[in-house]
Coordinates of C-alpha atoms in Angstrom, one line a residue:
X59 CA 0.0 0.0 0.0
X60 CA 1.4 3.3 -1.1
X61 CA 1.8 6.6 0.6
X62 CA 0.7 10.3 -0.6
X63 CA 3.8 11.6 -1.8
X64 CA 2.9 15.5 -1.0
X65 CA 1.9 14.7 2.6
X66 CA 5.0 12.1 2.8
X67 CA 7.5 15.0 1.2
X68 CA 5.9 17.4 3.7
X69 CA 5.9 15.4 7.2
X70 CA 9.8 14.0 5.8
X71 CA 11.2 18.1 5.1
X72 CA 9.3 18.8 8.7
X73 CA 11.6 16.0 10.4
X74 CA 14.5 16.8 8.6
X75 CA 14.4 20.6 9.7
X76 CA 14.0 19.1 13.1
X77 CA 16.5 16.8 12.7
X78 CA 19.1 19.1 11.8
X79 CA 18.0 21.7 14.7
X80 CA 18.0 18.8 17.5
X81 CA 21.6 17.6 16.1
X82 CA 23.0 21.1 15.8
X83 CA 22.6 21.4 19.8
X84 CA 23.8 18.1 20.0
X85 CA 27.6 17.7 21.5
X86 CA 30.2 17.7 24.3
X87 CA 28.3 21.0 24.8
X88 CA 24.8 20.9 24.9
X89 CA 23.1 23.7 23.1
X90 CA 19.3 24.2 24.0
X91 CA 17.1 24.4 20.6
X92 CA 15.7 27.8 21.4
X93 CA 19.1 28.9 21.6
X94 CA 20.1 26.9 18.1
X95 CA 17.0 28.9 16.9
X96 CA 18.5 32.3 17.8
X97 CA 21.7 31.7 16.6
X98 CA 20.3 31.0 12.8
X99 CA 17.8 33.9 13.3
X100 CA 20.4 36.3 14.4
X101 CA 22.9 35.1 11.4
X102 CA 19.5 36.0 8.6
X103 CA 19.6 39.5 10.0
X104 CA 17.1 39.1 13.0
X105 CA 17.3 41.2 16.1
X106 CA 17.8 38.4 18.1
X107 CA 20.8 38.0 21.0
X108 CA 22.8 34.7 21.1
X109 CA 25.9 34.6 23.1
X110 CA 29.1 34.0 21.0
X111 CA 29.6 30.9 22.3
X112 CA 27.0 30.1 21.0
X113 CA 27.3 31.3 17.4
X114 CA 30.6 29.6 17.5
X115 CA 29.2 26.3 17.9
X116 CA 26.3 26.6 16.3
X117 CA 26.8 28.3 13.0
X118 CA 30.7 27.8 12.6
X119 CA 31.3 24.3 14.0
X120 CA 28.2 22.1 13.9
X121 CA 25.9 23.6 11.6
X122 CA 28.2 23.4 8.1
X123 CA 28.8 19.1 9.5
X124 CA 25.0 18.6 10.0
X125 CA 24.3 20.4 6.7
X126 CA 27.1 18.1 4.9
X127 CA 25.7 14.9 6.5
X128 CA 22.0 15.4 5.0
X129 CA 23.6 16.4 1.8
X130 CA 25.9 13.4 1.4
X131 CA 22.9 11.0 3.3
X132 CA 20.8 12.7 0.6
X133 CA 22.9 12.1 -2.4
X134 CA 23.6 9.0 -1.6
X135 CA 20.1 7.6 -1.5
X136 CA 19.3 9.3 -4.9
X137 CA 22.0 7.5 -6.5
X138 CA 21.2 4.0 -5.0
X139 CA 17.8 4.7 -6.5
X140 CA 19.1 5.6 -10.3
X141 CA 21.6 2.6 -10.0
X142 CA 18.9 0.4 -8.6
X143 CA 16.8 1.3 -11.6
X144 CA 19.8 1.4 -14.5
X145 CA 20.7 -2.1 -13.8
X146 CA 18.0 -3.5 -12.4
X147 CA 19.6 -4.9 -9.6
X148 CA 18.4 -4.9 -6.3
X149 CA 21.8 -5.2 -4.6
X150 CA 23.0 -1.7 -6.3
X151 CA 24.2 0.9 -4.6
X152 CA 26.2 4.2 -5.1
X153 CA 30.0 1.7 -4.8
X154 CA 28.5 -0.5 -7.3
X155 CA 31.1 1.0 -10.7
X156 CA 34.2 0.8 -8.5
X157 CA 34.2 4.6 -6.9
X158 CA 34.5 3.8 -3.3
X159 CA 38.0 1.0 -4.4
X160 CA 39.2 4.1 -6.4
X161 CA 38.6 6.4 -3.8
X162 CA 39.8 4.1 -1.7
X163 CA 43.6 4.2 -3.4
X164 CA 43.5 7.5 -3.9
X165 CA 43.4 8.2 0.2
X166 CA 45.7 5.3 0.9
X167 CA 48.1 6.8 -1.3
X168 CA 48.2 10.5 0.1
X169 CA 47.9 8.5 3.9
X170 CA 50.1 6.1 3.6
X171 CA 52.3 6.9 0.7
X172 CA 52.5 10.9 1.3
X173 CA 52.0 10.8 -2.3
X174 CA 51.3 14.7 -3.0
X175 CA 48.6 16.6 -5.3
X176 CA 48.9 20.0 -6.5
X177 CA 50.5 21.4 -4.0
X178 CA 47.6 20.9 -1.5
X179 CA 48.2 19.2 1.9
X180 CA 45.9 17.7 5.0
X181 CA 42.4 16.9 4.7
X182 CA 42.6 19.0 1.5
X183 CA 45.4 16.4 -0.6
X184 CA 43.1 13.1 1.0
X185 CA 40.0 14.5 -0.6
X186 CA 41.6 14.9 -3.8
X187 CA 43.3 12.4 -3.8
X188 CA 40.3 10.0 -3.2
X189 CA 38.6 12.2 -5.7
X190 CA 41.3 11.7 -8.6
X191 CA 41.3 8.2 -7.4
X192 CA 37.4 7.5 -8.4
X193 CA 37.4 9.4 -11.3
X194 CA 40.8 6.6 -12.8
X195 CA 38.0 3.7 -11.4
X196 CA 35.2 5.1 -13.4
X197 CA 37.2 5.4 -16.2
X198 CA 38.7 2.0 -15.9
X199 CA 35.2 0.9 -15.3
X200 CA 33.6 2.3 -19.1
X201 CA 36.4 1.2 -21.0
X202 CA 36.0 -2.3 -19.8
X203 CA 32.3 -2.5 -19.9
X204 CA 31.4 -0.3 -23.4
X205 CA 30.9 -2.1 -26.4
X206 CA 32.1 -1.7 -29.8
X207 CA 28.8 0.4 -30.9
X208 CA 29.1 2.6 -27.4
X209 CA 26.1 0.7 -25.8
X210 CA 26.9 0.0 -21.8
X211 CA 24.6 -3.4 -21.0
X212 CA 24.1 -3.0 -17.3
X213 CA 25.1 -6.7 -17.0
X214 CA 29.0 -6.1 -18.2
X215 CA 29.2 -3.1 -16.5
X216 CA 28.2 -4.7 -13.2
X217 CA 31.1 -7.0 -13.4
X218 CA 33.5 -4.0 -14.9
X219 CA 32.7 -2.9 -11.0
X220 CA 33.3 -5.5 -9.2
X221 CA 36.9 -6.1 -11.4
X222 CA 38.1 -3.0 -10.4
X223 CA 36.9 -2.8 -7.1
X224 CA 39.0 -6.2 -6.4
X225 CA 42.4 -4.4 -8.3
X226 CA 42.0 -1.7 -5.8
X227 CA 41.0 -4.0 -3.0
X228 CA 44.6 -5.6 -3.7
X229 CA 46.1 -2.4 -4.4
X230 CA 45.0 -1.1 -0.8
X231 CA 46.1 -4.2 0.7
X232 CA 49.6 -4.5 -0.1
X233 CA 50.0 -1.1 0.4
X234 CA 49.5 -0.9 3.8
X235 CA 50.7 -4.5 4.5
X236 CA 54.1 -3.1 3.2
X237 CA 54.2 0.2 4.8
X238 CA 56.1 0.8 7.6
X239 CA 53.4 2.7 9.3
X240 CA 52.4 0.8 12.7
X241 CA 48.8 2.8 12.4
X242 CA 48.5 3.1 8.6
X243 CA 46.0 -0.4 8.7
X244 CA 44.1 2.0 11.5
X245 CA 44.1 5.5 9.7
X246 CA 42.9 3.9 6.4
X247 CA 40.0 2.1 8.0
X248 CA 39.1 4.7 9.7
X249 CA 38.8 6.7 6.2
X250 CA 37.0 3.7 4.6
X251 CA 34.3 3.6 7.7
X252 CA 33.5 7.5 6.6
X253 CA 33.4 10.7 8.8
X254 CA 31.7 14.2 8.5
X255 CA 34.2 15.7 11.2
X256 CA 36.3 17.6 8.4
X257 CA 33.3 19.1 7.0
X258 CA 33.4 22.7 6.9
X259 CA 31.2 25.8 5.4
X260 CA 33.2 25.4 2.6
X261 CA 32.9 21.7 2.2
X262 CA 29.5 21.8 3.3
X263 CA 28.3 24.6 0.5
X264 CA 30.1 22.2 -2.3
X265 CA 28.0 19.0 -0.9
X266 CA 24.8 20.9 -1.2
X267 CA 25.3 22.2 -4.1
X268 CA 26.2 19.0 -5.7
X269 CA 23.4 17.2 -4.5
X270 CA 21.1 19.8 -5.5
X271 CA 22.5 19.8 -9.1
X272 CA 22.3 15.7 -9.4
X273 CA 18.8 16.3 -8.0
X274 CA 17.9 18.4 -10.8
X275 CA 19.3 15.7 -13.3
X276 CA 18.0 13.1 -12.1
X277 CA 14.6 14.2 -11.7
X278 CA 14.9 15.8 -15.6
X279 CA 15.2 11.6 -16.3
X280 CA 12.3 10.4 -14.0
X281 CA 10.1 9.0 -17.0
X282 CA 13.6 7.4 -18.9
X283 CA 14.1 5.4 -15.1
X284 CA 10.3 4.6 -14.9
X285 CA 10.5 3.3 -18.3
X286 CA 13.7 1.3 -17.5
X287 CA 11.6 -1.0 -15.1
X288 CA 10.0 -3.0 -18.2
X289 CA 13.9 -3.5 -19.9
X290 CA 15.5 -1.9 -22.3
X291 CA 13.9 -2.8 -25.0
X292 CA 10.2 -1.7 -23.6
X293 CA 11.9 1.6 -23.0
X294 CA 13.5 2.1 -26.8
X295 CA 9.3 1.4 -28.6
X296 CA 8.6 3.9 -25.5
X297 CA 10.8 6.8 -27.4
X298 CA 13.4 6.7 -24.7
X299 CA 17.0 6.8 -26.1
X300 CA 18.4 3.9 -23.9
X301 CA 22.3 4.1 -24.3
X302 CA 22.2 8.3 -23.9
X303 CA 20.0 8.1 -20.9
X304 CA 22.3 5.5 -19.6
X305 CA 25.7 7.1 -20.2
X306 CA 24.7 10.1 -18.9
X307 CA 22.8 8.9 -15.5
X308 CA 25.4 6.3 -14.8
X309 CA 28.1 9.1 -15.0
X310 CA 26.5 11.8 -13.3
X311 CA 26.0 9.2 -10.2
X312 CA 29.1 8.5 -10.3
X313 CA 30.6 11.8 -10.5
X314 CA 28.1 12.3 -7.5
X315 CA 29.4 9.6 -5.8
X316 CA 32.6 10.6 -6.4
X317 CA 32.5 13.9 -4.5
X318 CA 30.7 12.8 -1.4
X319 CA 33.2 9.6 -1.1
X320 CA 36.3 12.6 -1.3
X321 CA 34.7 14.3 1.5
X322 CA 33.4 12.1 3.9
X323 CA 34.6 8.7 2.6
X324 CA 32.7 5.5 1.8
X325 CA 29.8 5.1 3.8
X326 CA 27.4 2.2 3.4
X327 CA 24.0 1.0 3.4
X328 CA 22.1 4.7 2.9
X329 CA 22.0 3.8 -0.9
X330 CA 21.1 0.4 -0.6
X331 CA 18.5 0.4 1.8
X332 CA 17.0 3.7 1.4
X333 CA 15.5 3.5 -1.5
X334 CA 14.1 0.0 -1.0
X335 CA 12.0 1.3 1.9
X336 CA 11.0 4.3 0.5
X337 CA 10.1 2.5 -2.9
X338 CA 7.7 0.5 -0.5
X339 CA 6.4 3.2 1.2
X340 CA 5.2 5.3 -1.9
X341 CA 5.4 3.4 -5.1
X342 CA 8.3 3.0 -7.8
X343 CA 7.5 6.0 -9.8
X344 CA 10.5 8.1 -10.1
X345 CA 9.3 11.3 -9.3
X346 CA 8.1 10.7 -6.2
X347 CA 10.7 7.9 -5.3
X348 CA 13.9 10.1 -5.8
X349 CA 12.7 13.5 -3.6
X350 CA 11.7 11.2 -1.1
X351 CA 14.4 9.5 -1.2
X352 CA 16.8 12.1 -0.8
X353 CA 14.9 13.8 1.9
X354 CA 15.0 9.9 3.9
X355 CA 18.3 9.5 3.2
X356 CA 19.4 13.4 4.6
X357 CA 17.3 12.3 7.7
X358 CA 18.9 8.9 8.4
X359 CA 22.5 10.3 7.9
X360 CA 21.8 13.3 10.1
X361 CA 20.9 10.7 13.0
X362 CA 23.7 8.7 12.1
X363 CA 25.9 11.2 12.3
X364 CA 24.7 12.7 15.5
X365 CA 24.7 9.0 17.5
X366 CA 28.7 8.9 16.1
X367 CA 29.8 12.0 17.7
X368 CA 27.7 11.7 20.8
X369 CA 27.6 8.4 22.1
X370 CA 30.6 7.7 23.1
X371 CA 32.3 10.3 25.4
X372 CA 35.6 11.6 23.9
X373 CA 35.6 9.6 21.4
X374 CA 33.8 9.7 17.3
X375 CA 32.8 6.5 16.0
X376 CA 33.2 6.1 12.4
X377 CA 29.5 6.8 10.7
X378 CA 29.7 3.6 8.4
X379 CA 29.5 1.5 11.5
X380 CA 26.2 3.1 12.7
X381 CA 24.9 3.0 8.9
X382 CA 25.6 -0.6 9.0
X383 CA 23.8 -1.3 12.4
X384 CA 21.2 0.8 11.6
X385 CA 20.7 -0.3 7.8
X386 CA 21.6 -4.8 8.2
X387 CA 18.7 -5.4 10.0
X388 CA 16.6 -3.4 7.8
X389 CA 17.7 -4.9 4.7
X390 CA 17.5 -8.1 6.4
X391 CA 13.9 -7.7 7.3
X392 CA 13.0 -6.3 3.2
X393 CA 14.5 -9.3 2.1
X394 CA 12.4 -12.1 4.0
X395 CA 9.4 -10.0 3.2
X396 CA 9.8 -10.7 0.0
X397 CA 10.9 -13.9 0.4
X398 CA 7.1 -14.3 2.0
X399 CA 5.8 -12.6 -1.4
X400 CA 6.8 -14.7 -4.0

């Protein structure tokens, strides 16, 4: 049974503008939410007084890392969804061409190997370098999965994937097996697990503005995906150009993916399981399945992401080991429903 998707888009942005406010007060230093409230009124010209203590944690340390967490939980989602629909596989998500074993190199080899780019250094050189790093998987991943007439049959490029993701699975294990860094194994899983804890105003601005661009896309293709469902050949007599609409969605999710992995690092299960559930919840019509999506996933990742930095004193735990708590069990219970179904 299917859902509204205008009263389920409204209640979903009401609980992620609470979500964010609750999380933003959220911390070593709790921040009442009539206080979070002044601080954003105050910083969009109102005559409100916050202390600037306040403002300090608010607006310049928490705000731009809640922000970047429903942006990245948000993009995610949407590209699970597009992936999910592309390739007709219920097991895709945003990894699925390679991007997080590219990323994946490109961080160990600014960690671990100190290897430089352009001159930039810290957090700065490990998000390009993971950047530069999916980009060379994507790539890998089209050249070995077009065919001679420039088709891309989801089936090949599947397996394209999972080739390179197992090259740079190897490639990230000899690395730091070799190095002679006692803590490289433990600064390179803590990458791989994700963490929002370097996202700043600046970081944060890109993310949303990313996300709100693949949106856009995405959305601009809702019919092509809807039409996808019935196979590809269903979609061509339906006037839908089938290798164009492909090239262009798979690369523009994995450009997306891309980005969010450079910033935050790979983290899992948001754009596998989101879409299944919200696909159940409201229907698999495109247009309503990908907003909805995105707003779930910005919700879930802004929880996530708020039970990492808070429930452990003094210490963050990595935000792909609450995804994965959070998101197993929930993927474990969609699949013995349907297992009842059929």
């Amino acid at each position: 049974m299917t859902l509204a998707a205008r009263p389920l888009g409204a209640v979903l942005t009401v609980l992620l503008a609470a979500a964010v406010v609750v999380a933003v007060g959220i911390g070593s230093v709790h921040v009442p939410v009539t206080d979070v409230l002044d601080v954003v009124l105050r910083r969009f010209g109102a005559a409100v007084d916050a202390s600037v203590v306040d403002d300090r944690i608010v607006w310049q340390l928490r705000m731009p890392r809640v922000l970047g967490a429903a942006a990245t939980g948000a993009g995610l989602a949407i590209a699970g969804a597009v992936l999910q629909s592309l390739t007709r596989n219920d097991l895709a998500d945003p990894y699925l061409l390679g991007i997080s074993g590219g990323a994946t190199v490109g961080a160990v080899s600014v960690i671990v190997l100190g290897v430089g780019v352009a001159g930039l250094a810290g957090g700065a050189a490990l998000g390009a370098g993971a950047f530069l790093g999916a980009l060379v998987a994507l790539v890998l991943v089209l050249v070995l999965a077009t065919g001679r007439g420039g088709d891309l049959p989801p089936a090949r490029t599947v397996l394209a994937g999972v080739a390179v993701g197992q090259i740079c699975a190897a490639y990230t294990s000899f690395v730091v097996m070799t190095s002679g860094e006692r803590d490289a194994a433990r600064r390179v899983l803590a990458w791989t697990m994700g963490s929002l804890a370097g996202v700043r105003w600046h970081s944060a601005v890109v993310l949303l503005v990313v996300v709100l661009l693949a949106t856009v896309l995405v959305l601009a293709f809702a019919a092509d995906l809807d039409a996808f469902a019935f196979g590809d050949a269903s979609a061509s007599s339906l006037g839908v150009p089938v290798e164009r609409v492909r090239w262009i969605l798979l690369v523009g999710t994995a450009l997306l993916t891309a980005c969010l992995v450079a910033y935050t690092g790979a983290i899992g299960f948001v754009g596998l399981v989101v879409p299944h559930v919200v696909r159940l919840v409201c229907g698999p019509l495109h247009r309503r399945l990908l907003p909805l999506s995105a707003l779930a996933g910005a919700i879930l990742m802004v929880g996530a992401d708020t039970v990492a930095r808070s429930l452990v004193d003094g210490q963050e735990i990595p935000i792909g080991v609450v995804t994965a708590v959070l998101g197993a069990p929930v993927f474990a219970w969609l699949l013995r429903r349907e297992s009842r179904t059929r």
